[in-house]
Amino acid sequence: MKTFAGIESELATYESSRILLQPVPYDGTSTWGKGADRGFDEFIVASENMEVYDIETDSEVYRRGIHLLPELKGFASPEDMYEAVYRRTTELLASGKFLTFFGGEHSISIGIIEAFREHYPDLTVLQLDAHADLRKEYLGTEFNHACALHKASMNTNLVQVGIRSMDSCETEYINKQKCVFADEIARDNAWMEKSLGLMTDRVYITLDLDVLDPSVMPATGTPEPGGINWYTLISYLKMVFQNREVVGFDIVEFAPVDGLSHPGFLVSKLYYKLLSYKFSYGR
């Protein structure tokens, strides 16, 4: 039985687990760097070599139980992917467990967010990303990775953090009052409290790994210079978990690079850190 971090099987069954991890290894619309469909396997391998005691929170969150759900894959089209992810997320929300998702490219988040929006009124979607991802459609579909947050910008309270690349067509949809651009992050930490004040009580986090600087996380489909570092990211996420009810999250756009093992380890550590924050500090 494959488990996250190689934890004991009795802590990884559906019945025993407080946490569900849904992999969606989809890479159907990426337009430059391919490989996000291989990210989940590399993430699991790296997690097996990770210490499961978290120093910061003095906790071992894996004891809450982390169950790996069967992969969602084999989609005929981006539209098919969206429908399948939306249906699965809707079903999982009825479980009452804490839901986490792993891509795949960022288009997987569209169906997840739609299901969460229907389940939680007044939902804030916190997007950590290098790219605005606000195009209404791209390359013939509204379910492209470049459109990942367009629907959320229309029907949720979307707060964007780390943005440093976008197309002119996206200016029609971006709310600059609720967007923290990367250059603002580089100046000081005042942006953290500012962005927190924009959020409603319940928050869903969608985390594109290219929010990190490529020197820290090179293994993404479209790395952009000028990203944030590890401690800035986790300090901010800790603040969010402490002050808002995080109802779920996804991590996307991990595209492994042959010969580089450290990105997979970073991603597994980041996933585990978010769980540690949720169950140590979270509301």
Coordinates of C-alpha atoms in Angstrom, one line a residue, residues 24 26 72 75-91 107-112 114-115 118 141-143 151:
V24 CA -4.9 14.8 -10.4
Y26 CA -3.2 16.1 -15.6
L72 CA -8.1 11.0 -11.4
F75 CA -9.5 12.6 -19.5
A76 CA -10.7 12.9 -23.1
S77 CA -10.6 16.8 -23.1
P78 CA -10.1 19.8 -20.7
E79 CA -13.9 19.9 -20.4
D80 CA -14.0 16.2 -19.4
M81 CA -11.2 16.9 -16.8
Y82 CA -13.1 19.8 -15.3
E83 CA -16.4 17.8 -15.0
A84 CA -14.6 14.8 -13.4
V85 CA -12.7 17.0 -10.9
Y86 CA -15.8 19.0 -10.0
R87 CA -17.9 15.8 -9.4
R88 CA -15.2 14.1 -7.3
T89 CA -14.6 17.3 -5.2
T90 CA -18.4 17.6 -4.6
E91 CA -18.5 14.0 -3.4
S107 CA -6.4 23.9 -14.7
I108 CA -7.3 21.2 -12.2
S109 CA -8.2 23.9 -9.7
I110 CA -11.1 25.2 -11.7
G111 CA -13.4 22.3 -10.8
I112 CA -12.2 22.1 -7.2
E114 CA -16.3 25.6 -8.1
A115 CA -17.3 22.7 -5.8
E118 CA -21.0 25.9 -3.8
T141 CA -11.0 26.3 -24.0
E142 CA -12.0 28.0 -20.8
F143 CA -10.4 25.1 -18.9
K151 CA -14.2 31.8 -12.8

